[in-house]
mmJSON file of the N, C-alpha and C atoms, coordinates in Angstrom:
{"data_MODEL":{"atom_site":{
"group_PDB":["ATOM","ATOM","ATOM","ATOM","ATOM","ATOM","ATOM","ATOM","ATOM","ATOM","ATOM","ATOM","ATOM","ATOM","ATOM","ATOM","ATOM","ATOM","ATOM","ATOM","ATOM","ATOM","ATOM","ATOM","ATOM","ATOM","ATOM","ATOM","ATOM","ATOM","ATOM","ATOM","ATOM","ATOM","ATOM","ATOM","ATOM","ATOM","ATOM","ATOM","ATOM","ATOM","ATOM","ATOM","ATOM","ATOM","ATOM","ATOM","ATOM","ATOM","ATOM","ATOM","ATOM","ATOM","ATOM","ATOM","ATOM","ATOM","ATOM","ATOM","ATOM","ATOM","ATOM","ATOM","ATOM","ATOM","ATOM","ATOM","ATOM","ATOM","ATOM","ATOM","ATOM","ATOM","ATOM","ATOM","ATOM","ATOM","ATOM","ATOM","ATOM","ATOM","ATOM","ATOM","ATOM","ATOM","ATOM","ATOM","ATOM","ATOM","ATOM","ATOM","ATOM","ATOM","ATOM","ATOM","ATOM","ATOM","ATOM","ATOM","ATOM","ATOM","ATOM","ATOM","ATOM","ATOM","ATOM","ATOM","ATOM","ATOM","ATOM","ATOM","ATOM","ATOM","ATOM","ATOM","ATOM","ATOM","ATOM","ATOM","ATOM","ATOM","ATOM","ATOM","ATOM","ATOM","ATOM","ATOM","ATOM","ATOM","ATOM","ATOM","ATOM","ATOM","ATOM","ATOM","ATOM","ATOM","ATOM","ATOM","ATOM","ATOM","ATOM","ATOM","ATOM","ATOM","ATOM","ATOM","ATOM","ATOM","ATOM","ATOM","ATOM","ATOM","ATOM","ATOM","ATOM","ATOM","ATOM","ATOM","ATOM","ATOM","ATOM","ATOM","ATOM","ATOM","ATOM","ATOM","ATOM","ATOM","ATOM","ATOM","ATOM","ATOM","ATOM","ATOM","ATOM","ATOM","ATOM","ATOM","ATOM","ATOM","ATOM","ATOM","ATOM","ATOM","ATOM","ATOM","ATOM","ATOM","ATOM","ATOM","ATOM","ATOM","ATOM","ATOM","ATOM","ATOM","ATOM","ATOM","ATOM","ATOM","ATOM","ATOM","ATOM","ATOM","ATOM","ATOM","ATOM","ATOM","ATOM","ATOM","ATOM","ATOM","ATOM","ATOM"],
"id":[1,2,3,4,5,6,7,8,9,10,11,12,13,14,15,16,17,18,19,20,21,22,23,24,25,26,27,28,29,30,31,32,33,34,35,36,37,38,39,40,41,42,43,44,45,46,47,48,49,50,51,52,53,54,55,56,57,58,59,60,61,62,63,64,65,66,67,68,69,70,71,72,73,74,75,76,77,78,79,80,81,82,83,84,85,86,87,88,89,90,91,92,93,94,95,96,97,98,99,100,101,102,103,104,105,106,107,108,109,110,111,112,113,114,115,116,117,118,119,120,121,122,123,124,125,126,127,128,129,130,131,132,133,134,135,136,137,138,139,140,141,142,143,144,145,146,147,148,149,150,151,152,153,154,155,156,157,158,159,160,161,162,163,164,165,166,167,168,169,170,171,172,173,174,175,176,177,178,179,180,181,182,183,184,185,186,187,188,189,190,191,192,193,194,195,196,197,198,199,200,201,202,203,204,205,206,207,208,209,210,211,212,213,214,215,216],
"type_symbol":["N","C","C","N","C","C","N","C","C","N","C","C","N","C","C","N","C","C","N","C","C","N","C","C","N","C","C","N","C","C","N","C","C","N","C","C","N","C","C","N","C","C","N","C","C","N","C","C","N","C","C","N","C","C","N","C","C","N","C","C","N","C","C","N","C","C","N","C","C","N","C","C","N","C","C","N","C","C","N","C","C","N","C","C","N","C","C","N","C","C","N","C","C","N","C","C","N","C","C","N","C","C","N","C","C","N","C","C","N","C","C","N","C","C","N","C","C","N","C","C","N","C","C","N","C","C","N","C","C","N","C","C","N","C","C","N","C","C","N","C","C","N","C","C","N","C","C","N","C","C","N","C","C","N","C","C","N","C","C","N","C","C","N","C","C","N","C","C","N","C","C","N","C","C","N","C","C","N","C","C","N","C","C","N","C","C","N","C","C","N","C","C","N","C","C","N","C","C","N","C","C","N","C","C","N","C","C","N","C","C","N","C","C","N","C","C"],
"label_atom_id":["N","CA","C","N","CA","C","N","CA","C","N","CA","C","N","CA","C","N","CA","C","N","CA","C","N","CA","C","N","CA","C","N","CA","C","N","CA","C","N","CA","C","N","CA","C","N","CA","C","N","CA","C","N","CA","C","N","CA","C","N","CA","C","N","CA","C","N","CA","C","N","CA","C","N","CA","C","N","CA","C","N","CA","C","N","CA","C","N","CA","C","N","CA","C","N","CA","C","N","CA","C","N","CA","C","N","CA","C","N","CA","C","N","CA","C","N","CA","C","N","CA","C","N","CA","C","N","CA","C","N","CA","C","N","CA","C","N","CA","C","N","CA","C","N","CA","C","N","CA","C","N","CA","C","N","CA","C","N","CA","C","N","CA","C","N","CA","C","N","CA","C","N","CA","C","N","CA","C","N","CA","C","N","CA","C","N","CA","C","N","CA","C","N","CA","C","N","CA","C","N","CA","C","N","CA","C","N","CA","C","N","CA","C","N","CA","C","N","CA","C","N","CA","C","N","CA","C","N","CA","C","N","CA","C","N","CA","C","N","CA","C","N","CA","C","N","CA","C","N","CA","C"],
"label_alt_id":[null,null,null,null,null,null,null,null,null,null,null,null,null,null,null,null,null,null,null,null,null,null,null,null,null,null,null,null,null,null,null,null,null,null,null,null,null,null,null,null,null,null,null,null,null,null,null,null,null,null,null,null,null,null,null,null,null,null,null,null,null,null,null,null,null,null,null,null,null,null,null,null,null,null,null,null,null,null,null,null,null,null,null,null,null,null,null,null,null,null,null,null,null,null,null,null,null,null,null,null,null,null,null,null,null,null,null,null,null,null,null,null,null,null,null,null,null,null,null,null,null,null,null,null,null,null,null,null,null,null,null,null,null,null,null,null,null,null,null,null,null,null,null,null,null,null,null,null,null,null,null,null,null,null,null,null,null,null,null,null,null,null,null,null,null,null,null,null,null,null,null,null,null,null,null,null,null,null,null,null,null,null,null,null,null,null,null,null,null,null,null,null,null,null,null,null,null,null,null,null,null,null,null,null,null,null,null,null,null,null,null,null,null,null,null,null],
"label_comp_id":["MET","MET","MET","GLY","GLY","GLY","GLN","GLN","GLN","ARG","ARG","ARG","ALA","ALA","ALA","GLN","GLN","GLN","ALA","ALA","ALA","ALA","ALA","ALA","GLY","GLY","GLY","GLY","GLY","GLY","CYS","CYS","CYS","LEU","LEU","LEU","THR","THR","THR","VAL","VAL","VAL","ALA","ALA","ALA","LEU","LEU","LEU","GLY","GLY","GLY","ALA","ALA","ALA","GLY","GLY","GLY","LEU","LEU","LEU","GLY","GLY","GLY","LEU","LEU","LEU","ALA","ALA","ALA","VAL","VAL","VAL","TRP","TRP","TRP","SER","SER","SER","HIS","HIS","HIS","GLY","GLY","GLY","VAL","VAL","VAL","ARG","ARG","ARG","ASP","ASP","ASP","ARG","ARG","ARG","PHE","PHE","PHE","ARG","ARG","ARG","ARG","ARG","ARG","PHE","PHE","PHE","GLU","GLU","GLU","ALA","ALA","ALA","SER","SER","SER","PRO","PRO","PRO","ASP","ASP","ASP","TRP","TRP","TRP","SER","SER","SER","VAL","VAL","VAL","LEU","LEU","LEU","TYR","TYR","TYR","ALA","ALA","ALA","GLU","GLU","GLU","LEU","LEU","LEU","PRO","PRO","PRO","LEU","LEU","LEU","ALA","ALA","ALA","VAL","VAL","VAL","LEU","LEU","LEU","GLY","GLY","GLY","GLY","GLY","GLY","VAL","VAL","VAL","ALA","ALA","ALA","ALA","ALA","ALA","ALA","ALA","ALA","LEU","LEU","LEU","GLY","GLY","GLY","VAL","VAL","VAL","TRP","TRP","TRP","ALA","ALA","ALA","LEU","LEU","LEU","VAL","VAL","VAL","ARG","ARG","ARG","ARG","ARG","ARG","VAL","VAL","VAL","ARG","ARG","ARG","PRO","PRO","PRO"],
"label_asym_id":["A","A","A","A","A","A","A","A","A","A","A","A","A","A","A","A","A","A","A","A","A","A","A","A","A","A","A","A","A","A","A","A","A","A","A","A","A","A","A","A","A","A","A","A","A","A","A","A","A","A","A","A","A","A","A","A","A","A","A","A","A","A","A","A","A","A","A","A","A","A","A","A","A","A","A","A","A","A","A","A","A","A","A","A","A","A","A","A","A","A","A","A","A","A","A","A","A","A","A","A","A","A","A","A","A","A","A","A","A","A","A","A","A","A","A","A","A","A","A","A","A","A","A","A","A","A","A","A","A","A","A","A","A","A","A","A","A","A","A","A","A","A","A","A","A","A","A","A","A","A","A","A","A","A","A","A","A","A","A","A","A","A","A","A","A","A","A","A","A","A","A","A","A","A","A","A","A","A","A","A","A","A","A","A","A","A","A","A","A","A","A","A","A","A","A","A","A","A","A","A","A","A","A","A","A","A","A","A","A","A","A","A","A","A","A","A"],
"label_entity_id":["1","1","1","1","1","1","1","1","1","1","1","1","1","1","1","1","1","1","1","1","1","1","1","1","1","1","1","1","1","1","1","1","1","1","1","1","1","1","1","1","1","1","1","1","1","1","1","1","1","1","1","1","1","1","1","1","1","1","1","1","1","1","1","1","1","1","1","1","1","1","1","1","1","1","1","1","1","1","1","1","1","1","1","1","1","1","1","1","1","1","1","1","1","1","1","1","1","1","1","1","1","1","1","1","1","1","1","1","1","1","1","1","1","1","1","1","1","1","1","1","1","1","1","1","1","1","1","1","1","1","1","1","1","1","1","1","1","1","1","1","1","1","1","1","1","1","1","1","1","1","1","1","1","1","1","1","1","1","1","1","1","1","1","1","1","1","1","1","1","1","1","1","1","1","1","1","1","1","1","1","1","1","1","1","1","1","1","1","1","1","1","1","1","1","1","1","1","1","1","1","1","1","1","1","1","1","1","1","1","1","1","1","1","1","1","1"],
"label_seq_id":[1,1,1,2,2,2,3,3,3,4,4,4,5,5,5,6,6,6,7,7,7,8,8,8,9,9,9,10,10,10,11,11,11,12,12,12,13,13,13,14,14,14,15,15,15,16,16,16,17,17,17,18,18,18,19,19,19,20,20,20,21,21,21,22,22,22,23,23,23,24,24,24,25,25,25,26,26,26,27,27,27,28,28,28,29,29,29,30,30,30,31,31,31,32,32,32,33,33,33,34,34,34,35,35,35,36,36,36,37,37,37,38,38,38,39,39,39,40,40,40,41,41,41,42,42,42,43,43,43,44,44,44,45,45,45,46,46,46,47,47,47,48,48,48,49,49,49,50,50,50,51,51,51,52,52,52,53,53,53,54,54,54,55,55,55,56,56,56,57,57,57,58,58,58,59,59,59,60,60,60,61,61,61,62,62,62,63,63,63,64,64,64,65,65,65,66,66,66,67,67,67,68,68,68,69,69,69,70,70,70,71,71,71,72,72,72],
"pdbx_PDB_ins_code":[null,null,null,null,null,null,null,null,null,null,null,null,null,null,null,null,null,null,null,null,null,null,null,null,null,null,null,null,null,null,null,null,null,null,null,null,null,null,null,null,null,null,null,null,null,null,null,null,null,null,null,null,null,null,null,null,null,null,null,null,null,null,null,null,null,null,null,null,null,null,null,null,null,null,null,null,null,null,null,null,null,null,null,null,null,null,null,null,null,null,null,null,null,null,null,null,null,null,null,null,null,null,null,null,null,null,null,null,null,null,null,null,null,null,null,null,null,null,null,null,null,null,null,null,null,null,null,null,null,null,null,null,null,null,null,null,null,null,null,null,null,null,null,null,null,null,null,null,null,null,null,null,null,null,null,null,null,null,null,null,null,null,null,null,null,null,null,null,null,null,null,null,null,null,null,null,null,null,null,null,null,null,null,null,null,null,null,null,null,null,null,null,null,null,null,null,null,null,null,null,null,null,null,null,null,null,null,null,null,null,null,null,null,null,null,null],
"Cartn_x":[0.79,0.028,0.907,0.693,1.4,1.143,2.021,1.914,0.52,0.201,-0.98,-2.237,-2.23,-3.373,-3.452,-2.299,-2.279,-2.814,-2.397,-2.82,-4.371,-4.814,-6.23,-7.067,-6.552,-7.213,-7.263,-6.141,-6.147,-7.102,-7.194,-8.108,-9.536,-9.788,-11.195,-11.594,-10.623,-10.906,-11.277,-10.487,-10.735,-12.124,-12.478,-13.756,-14.956,-14.741,-15.76,-15.884,-14.781,-14.737,-15.495,-15.227,-15.814,-17.33,-17.754,-19.169,-19.781,-19.161,-19.732,-19.842,-18.906,-18.957,-20.155,-20.292,-21.409,-22.741,-22.822,-24.038,-24.4,-23.383,-23.635,-24.018,-23.336,-23.662,-25.217,-25.549,-26.921,-28.044,-27.84,-28.898,-29.382,-30.521,-31.162,-30.581,-30.007,-29.527,-30.579,-31.761,-32.791,-33.263,-33.226,-33.597,-32.513,-31.268,-30.077,-30.072,-30.4,-30.313,-31.428,-32.607,-33.753,-34.222,-33.871,-34.284,-35.61,-36.326,-37.635,-37.616,-38.427,-38.419,-37.052,-36.061,-34.879,-34.341,-33.32,-32.811,-31.995,-31.802,-30.966,-29.649,-29.251,-27.92,-26.896,-26.098,-25.245,-23.974,-23.701,-22.545,-22.69,-23.899,-24.076,-23.35,-23.306,-22.638,-21.189,-20.819,-19.367,-18.502,-19.117,-18.339,-18.597,-19.754,-20.099,-19.819,-20.17,-19.979,-18.545,-17.646,-16.256,-15.585,-16.085,-15.567,-15.962,-17.304,-17.905,-17.138,-16.9,-16.247,-14.773,-14.027,-12.678,-12.698,-13.596,-13.572,-13.848,-14.699,-14.975,-13.677,-13.001,-11.741,-10.707,-10.541,-9.589,-9.823,-11.097,-11.513,-11.211,-11.642,-11.408,-9.963,-9.12,-7.71,-7.036,-7.567,-7.059,-7.346,-8.605,-8.874,-8.147,-7.853,-7.12,-5.723,-5.072,-3.735,-3.638,-4.628,-4.626,-4.724,-5.571,-5.708,-4.397,-3.803,-2.423,-1.436,-1.412,-0.412,-0.672,-1.895,-2.278,-1.968,-2.499,-2.344,-1.053,-0.191,1.049,0.997],
"Cartn_y":[-1.117,-0.047,1.212,2.171,3.293,4.366,5.376,6.396,7.144,7.475,8.229,7.426,6.215,5.35,5.182,5.131,5.149,6.414,7.558,8.848,9.058,8.605,8.649,7.783,6.653,5.71,6.251,6.866,7.49,8.715,9.6,10.701,10.119,9.141,8.578,7.969,7.329,6.799,7.827,8.932,10.08,10.622,10.807,11.395,10.416,9.2,8.124,8.149,8.204,8.184,9.411,10.558,11.822,11.672,11.211,11.078,10.116,9.005,8.037,8.557,9.348,10.01,10.956,11.762,12.623,11.999,10.848,10.117,9.529,9.012,8.478,9.569,10.855,11.87,12.402,12.408,13.02,12.258,10.925,9.988,10.532,11.021,11.556,12.789,13.672,14.898,15.864,15.839,16.723,16.467,15.26,14.94,15.448,15.297,15.768,17.307,17.888,19.373,20.105,19.602,20.269,19.366,19.807,19.143,19.631,18.699,19.182,20.303,21.385,22.603,23.135,23.203,23.718,24.437,25.292,26.038,24.993,25.356,24.471,24.124,22.904,22.431,22.668,23.699,24.064,23.194,22.481,21.603,20.497,20.176,19.166,19.666,20.924,21.322,21.513,22.229,22.488,21.464,20.511,19.459,18.073,17.681,16.359,16.166,17.231,17.091,16.98,17.799,17.626,16.33,15.953,14.646,13.463,13.499,12.454,12.374,13.511,13.442,12.994,13.537,13.089,11.621,11.192,9.753,8.904,9.303,8.495,8.545,9.61,9.712,8.872,8.888,8.052,6.499,6.2,4.817,4.355,5.132,4.749,4.649,5.553,5.416,4.179,3.937,2.7,1.43,1.388,0.193,0.14,1.328,1.433,0.975,1.459,1.047,-0.489,-1.012,-2.456,-3.236,-2.813,-3.517,-3.417,-2.236,-2.108,-2.963,-3.18,-4.052,-5.469,-5.904,-7.369,-7.722,-6.949,-7.15,-6.55,-7.344,-6.859,-5.983],
"Cartn_z":[-0.024,-0.058,0.049,-0.894,-1.025,0.108,0.192,1.194,0.98,-0.275,-0.473,-0.123,-0.315,0.085,1.549,2.287,3.72,4.251,3.72,4.205,3.894,2.8,2.496,3.415,3.743,4.614,6.099,6.469,7.797,7.882,6.897,6.843,6.769,6.034,5.967,7.235,8.018,9.247,10.253,10.237,11.203,10.93,9.667,9.31,9.727,9.518,9.985,11.489,12.183,13.625,14.18,13.56,14.072,13.791,12.66,12.312,13.271,13.595,14.512,15.916,16.366,17.673,17.771,16.674,16.506,16.56,15.872,15.874,17.211,17.927,19.285,20.192,20.076,20.967,20.667,19.456,19.183,19.506,19.915,20.347,21.74,21.785,23.069,23.597,22.737,23.203,23.61,22.975,23.341,24.804,25.334,26.697,27.635,27.217,28.066,28.087,26.989,26.925,27.67,27.546,28.21,29.42,30.585,31.792,32.214,33.016,33.52,34.434,34.2,34.933,35.33,34.444,34.648,33.353,33.529,32.414,31.49,30.322,29.468,30.007,29.895,30.345,29.162,29.195,28.09,28.017,29.164,29.202,28.142,27.775,26.755,25.467,25.084,23.883,24.117,25.123,25.253,25.957,26.534,27.177,26.531,26.387,25.857,24.32,23.628,22.113,21.668,22.128,21.778,22.26,23.465,23.982,23.136,22.703,21.963,20.579,19.94,18.597,18.77,19.782,19.943,20.305,21.124,21.476,20.225,19.407,18.128,17.246,17.123,16.424,17.0,18.328,18.94,18.779,18.936,18.759,17.296,16.344,14.906,14.691,15.149,14.841,15.636,16.715,17.429,16.614,16.106,15.221,14.051,13.394,12.139,12.437,13.578,13.888,14.186,14.805,15.126,13.861,12.952,11.645,10.825,10.885,10.154,10.753,12.098,12.714,12.422,12.492,12.255,10.73,9.891,8.515,7.938,7.398,7.025,5.695],
"occupancy":[1.0,1.0,1.0,1.0,1.0,1.0,1.0,1.0,1.0,1.0,1.0,1.0,1.0,1.0,1.0,1.0,1.0,1.0,1.0,1.0,1.0,1.0,1.0,1.0,1.0,1.0,1.0,1.0,1.0,1.0,1.0,1.0,1.0,1.0,1.0,1.0,1.0,1.0,1.0,1.0,1.0,1.0,1.0,1.0,1.0,1.0,1.0,1.0,1.0,1.0,1.0,1.0,1.0,1.0,1.0,1.0,1.0,1.0,1.0,1.0,1.0,1.0,1.0,1.0,1.0,1.0,1.0,1.0,1.0,1.0,1.0,1.0,1.0,1.0,1.0,1.0,1.0,1.0,1.0,1.0,1.0,1.0,1.0,1.0,1.0,1.0,1.0,1.0,1.0,1.0,1.0,1.0,1.0,1.0,1.0,1.0,1.0,1.0,1.0,1.0,1.0,1.0,1.0,1.0,1.0,1.0,1.0,1.0,1.0,1.0,1.0,1.0,1.0,1.0,1.0,1.0,1.0,1.0,1.0,1.0,1.0,1.0,1.0,1.0,1.0,1.0,1.0,1.0,1.0,1.0,1.0,1.0,1.0,1.0,1.0,1.0,1.0,1.0,1.0,1.0,1.0,1.0,1.0,1.0,1.0,1.0,1.0,1.0,1.0,1.0,1.0,1.0,1.0,1.0,1.0,1.0,1.0,1.0,1.0,1.0,1.0,1.0,1.0,1.0,1.0,1.0,1.0,1.0,1.0,1.0,1.0,1.0,1.0,1.0,1.0,1.0,1.0,1.0,1.0,1.0,1.0,1.0,1.0,1.0,1.0,1.0,1.0,1.0,1.0,1.0,1.0,1.0,1.0,1.0,1.0,1.0,1.0,1.0,1.0,1.0,1.0,1.0,1.0,1.0,1.0,1.0,1.0,1.0,1.0,1.0,1.0,1.0,1.0,1.0,1.0,1.0],
"B_iso_or_equiv":[0.0,0.0,0.0,0.0,0.0,0.0,0.0,0.0,0.0,0.0,0.0,0.0,0.0,0.0,0.0,0.0,0.0,0.0,0.0,0.0,0.0,0.0,0.0,0.0,0.0,0.0,0.0,0.0,0.0,0.0,0.0,0.0,0.0,0.0,0.0,0.0,0.0,0.0,0.0,0.0,0.0,0.0,0.0,0.0,0.0,0.0,0.0,0.0,0.0,0.0,0.0,0.0,0.0,0.0,0.0,0.0,0.0,0.0,0.0,0.0,0.0,0.0,0.0,0.0,0.0,0.0,0.0,0.0,0.0,0.0,0.0,0.0,0.0,0.0,0.0,0.0,0.0,0.0,0.0,0.0,0.0,0.0,0.0,0.0,0.0,0.0,0.0,0.0,0.0,0.0,0.0,0.0,0.0,0.0,0.0,0.0,0.0,0.0,0.0,0.0,0.0,0.0,0.0,0.0,0.0,0.0,0.0,0.0,0.0,0.0,0.0,0.0,0.0,0.0,0.0,0.0,0.0,0.0,0.0,0.0,0.0,0.0,0.0,0.0,0.0,0.0,0.0,0.0,0.0,0.0,0.0,0.0,0.0,0.0,0.0,0.0,0.0,0.0,0.0,0.0,0.0,0.0,0.0,0.0,0.0,0.0,0.0,0.0,0.0,0.0,0.0,0.0,0.0,0.0,0.0,0.0,0.0,0.0,0.0,0.0,0.0,0.0,0.0,0.0,0.0,0.0,0.0,0.0,0.0,0.0,0.0,0.0,0.0,0.0,0.0,0.0,0.0,0.0,0.0,0.0,0.0,0.0,0.0,0.0,0.0,0.0,0.0,0.0,0.0,0.0,0.0,0.0,0.0,0.0,0.0,0.0,0.0,0.0,0.0,0.0,0.0,0.0,0.0,0.0,0.0,0.0,0.0,0.0,0.0,0.0,0.0,0.0,0.0,0.0,0.0,0.0],
"pdbx_formal_charge":[null,null,null,null,null,null,null,null,null,null,null,null,null,null,null,null,null,null,null,null,null,null,null,null,null,null,null,null,null,null,null,null,null,null,null,null,null,null,null,null,null,null,null,null,null,null,null,null,null,null,null,null,null,null,null,null,null,null,null,null,null,null,null,null,null,null,null,null,null,null,null,null,null,null,null,null,null,null,null,null,null,null,null,null,null,null,null,null,null,null,null,null,null,null,null,null,null,null,null,null,null,null,null,null,null,null,null,null,null,null,null,null,null,null,null,null,null,null,null,null,null,null,null,null,null,null,null,null,null,null,null,null,null,null,null,null,null,null,null,null,null,null,null,null,null,null,null,null,null,null,null,null,null,null,null,null,null,null,null,null,null,null,null,null,null,null,null,null,null,null,null,null,null,null,null,null,null,null,null,null,null,null,null,null,null,null,null,null,null,null,null,null,null,null,null,null,null,null,null,null,null,null,null,null,null,null,null,null,null,null,null,null,null,null,null,null],
"auth_seq_id":[1,1,1,2,2,2,3,3,3,4,4,4,5,5,5,6,6,6,7,7,7,8,8,8,9,9,9,10,10,10,11,11,11,12,12,12,13,13,13,14,14,14,15,15,15,16,16,16,17,17,17,18,18,18,19,19,19,20,20,20,21,21,21,22,22,22,23,23,23,24,24,24,25,25,25,26,26,26,27,27,27,28,28,28,29,29,29,30,30,30,31,31,31,32,32,32,33,33,33,34,34,34,35,35,35,36,36,36,37,37,37,38,38,38,39,39,39,40,40,40,41,41,41,42,42,42,43,43,43,44,44,44,45,45,45,46,46,46,47,47,47,48,48,48,49,49,49,50,50,50,51,51,51,52,52,52,53,53,53,54,54,54,55,55,55,56,56,56,57,57,57,58,58,58,59,59,59,60,60,60,61,61,61,62,62,62,63,63,63,64,64,64,65,65,65,66,66,66,67,67,67,68,68,68,69,69,69,70,70,70,71,71,71,72,72,72],
"auth_comp_id":["MET","MET","MET","GLY","GLY","GLY","GLN","GLN","GLN","ARG","ARG","ARG","ALA","ALA","ALA","GLN","GLN","GLN","ALA","ALA","ALA","ALA","ALA","ALA","GLY","GLY","GLY","GLY","GLY","GLY","CYS","CYS","CYS","LEU","LEU","LEU","THR","THR","THR","VAL","VAL","VAL","ALA","ALA","ALA","LEU","LEU","LEU","GLY","GLY","GLY","ALA","ALA","ALA","GLY","GLY","GLY","LEU","LEU","LEU","GLY","GLY","GLY","LEU","LEU","LEU","ALA","ALA","ALA","VAL","VAL","VAL","TRP","TRP","TRP","SER","SER","SER","HIS","HIS","HIS","GLY","GLY","GLY","VAL","VAL","VAL","ARG","ARG","ARG","ASP","ASP","ASP","ARG","ARG","ARG","PHE","PHE","PHE","ARG","ARG","ARG","ARG","ARG","ARG","PHE","PHE","PHE","GLU","GLU","GLU","ALA","ALA","ALA","SER","SER","SER","PRO","PRO","PRO","ASP","ASP","ASP","TRP","TRP","TRP","SER","SER","SER","VAL","VAL","VAL","LEU","LEU","LEU","TYR","TYR","TYR","ALA","ALA","ALA","GLU","GLU","GLU","LEU","LEU","LEU","PRO","PRO","PRO","LEU","LEU","LEU","ALA","ALA","ALA","VAL","VAL","VAL","LEU","LEU","LEU","GLY","GLY","GLY","GLY","GLY","GLY","VAL","VAL","VAL","ALA","ALA","ALA","ALA","ALA","ALA","ALA","ALA","ALA","LEU","LEU","LEU","GLY","GLY","GLY","VAL","VAL","VAL","TRP","TRP","TRP","ALA","ALA","ALA","LEU","LEU","LEU","VAL","VAL","VAL","ARG","ARG","ARG","ARG","ARG","ARG","VAL","VAL","VAL","ARG","ARG","ARG","PRO","PRO","PRO"],
"auth_asym_id":["A","A","A","A","A","A","A","A","A","A","A","A","A","A","A","A","A","A","A","A","A","A","A","A","A","A","A","A","A","A","A","A","A","A","A","A","A","A","A","A","A","A","A","A","A","A","A","A","A","A","A","A","A","A","A","A","A","A","A","A","A","A","A","A","A","A","A","A","A","A","A","A","A","A","A","A","A","A","A","A","A","A","A","A","A","A","A","A","A","A","A","A","A","A","A","A","A","A","A","A","A","A","A","A","A","A","A","A","A","A","A","A","A","A","A","A","A","A","A","A","A","A","A","A","A","A","A","A","A","A","A","A","A","A","A","A","A","A","A","A","A","A","A","A","A","A","A","A","A","A","A","A","A","A","A","A","A","A","A","A","A","A","A","A","A","A","A","A","A","A","A","A","A","A","A","A","A","A","A","A","A","A","A","A","A","A","A","A","A","A","A","A","A","A","A","A","A","A","A","A","A","A","A","A","A","A","A","A","A","A","A","A","A","A","A","A"],
"auth_atom_id":["N","CA","C","N","CA","C","N","CA","C","N","CA","C","N","CA","C","N","CA","C","N","CA","C","N","CA","C","N","CA","C","N","CA","C","N","CA","C","N","CA","C","N","CA","C","N","CA","C","N","CA","C","N","CA","C","N","CA","C","N","CA","C","N","CA","C","N","CA","C","N","CA","C","N","CA","C","N","CA","C","N","CA","C","N","CA","C","N","CA","C","N","CA","C","N","CA","C","N","CA","C","N","CA","C","N","CA","C","N","CA","C","N","CA","C","N","CA","C","N","CA","C","N","CA","C","N","CA","C","N","CA","C","N","CA","C","N","CA","C","N","CA","C","N","CA","C","N","CA","C","N","CA","C","N","CA","C","N","CA","C","N","CA","C","N","CA","C","N","CA","C","N","CA","C","N","CA","C","N","CA","C","N","CA","C","N","CA","C","N","CA","C","N","CA","C","N","CA","C","N","CA","C","N","CA","C","N","CA","C","N","CA","C","N","CA","C","N","CA","C","N","CA","C","N","CA","C","N","CA","C","N","CA","C","N","CA","C","N","CA","C","N","CA","C","N","CA","C","N","CA","C"],
"pdbx_PDB_model_num":[1,1,1,1,1,1,1,1,1,1,1,1,1,1,1,1,1,1,1,1,1,1,1,1,1,1,1,1,1,1,1,1,1,1,1,1,1,1,1,1,1,1,1,1,1,1,1,1,1,1,1,1,1,1,1,1,1,1,1,1,1,1,1,1,1,1,1,1,1,1,1,1,1,1,1,1,1,1,1,1,1,1,1,1,1,1,1,1,1,1,1,1,1,1,1,1,1,1,1,1,1,1,1,1,1,1,1,1,1,1,1,1,1,1,1,1,1,1,1,1,1,1,1,1,1,1,1,1,1,1,1,1,1,1,1,1,1,1,1,1,1,1,1,1,1,1,1,1,1,1,1,1,1,1,1,1,1,1,1,1,1,1,1,1,1,1,1,1,1,1,1,1,1,1,1,1,1,1,1,1,1,1,1,1,1,1,1,1,1,1,1,1,1,1,1,1,1,1,1,1,1,1,1,1,1,1,1,1,1,1,1,1,1,1,1,1]
}}}
C-alpha cells in the first residue's frame, strides 16, 4: 500500500470516527439538553459534544492502527 493510500485511509478513518462519535452523541441529546423545569444544560454542547467526537476519532484510529499491525 502506497503512502498516498495510507494517508487517504487515515483521513477517511478520522472522518468516519468523528461522524460516529457525533451520531452516538446526538442520540437522546434533546432529553439531556432540556431538563424538566430547569434551564437548558449548556454543558451538553461545550463538554459532551467535543468529547464524543474526539472519542470517536480516537477509537477509529485505534482500530485502524490495530488492523495495520495485524495485516502486513
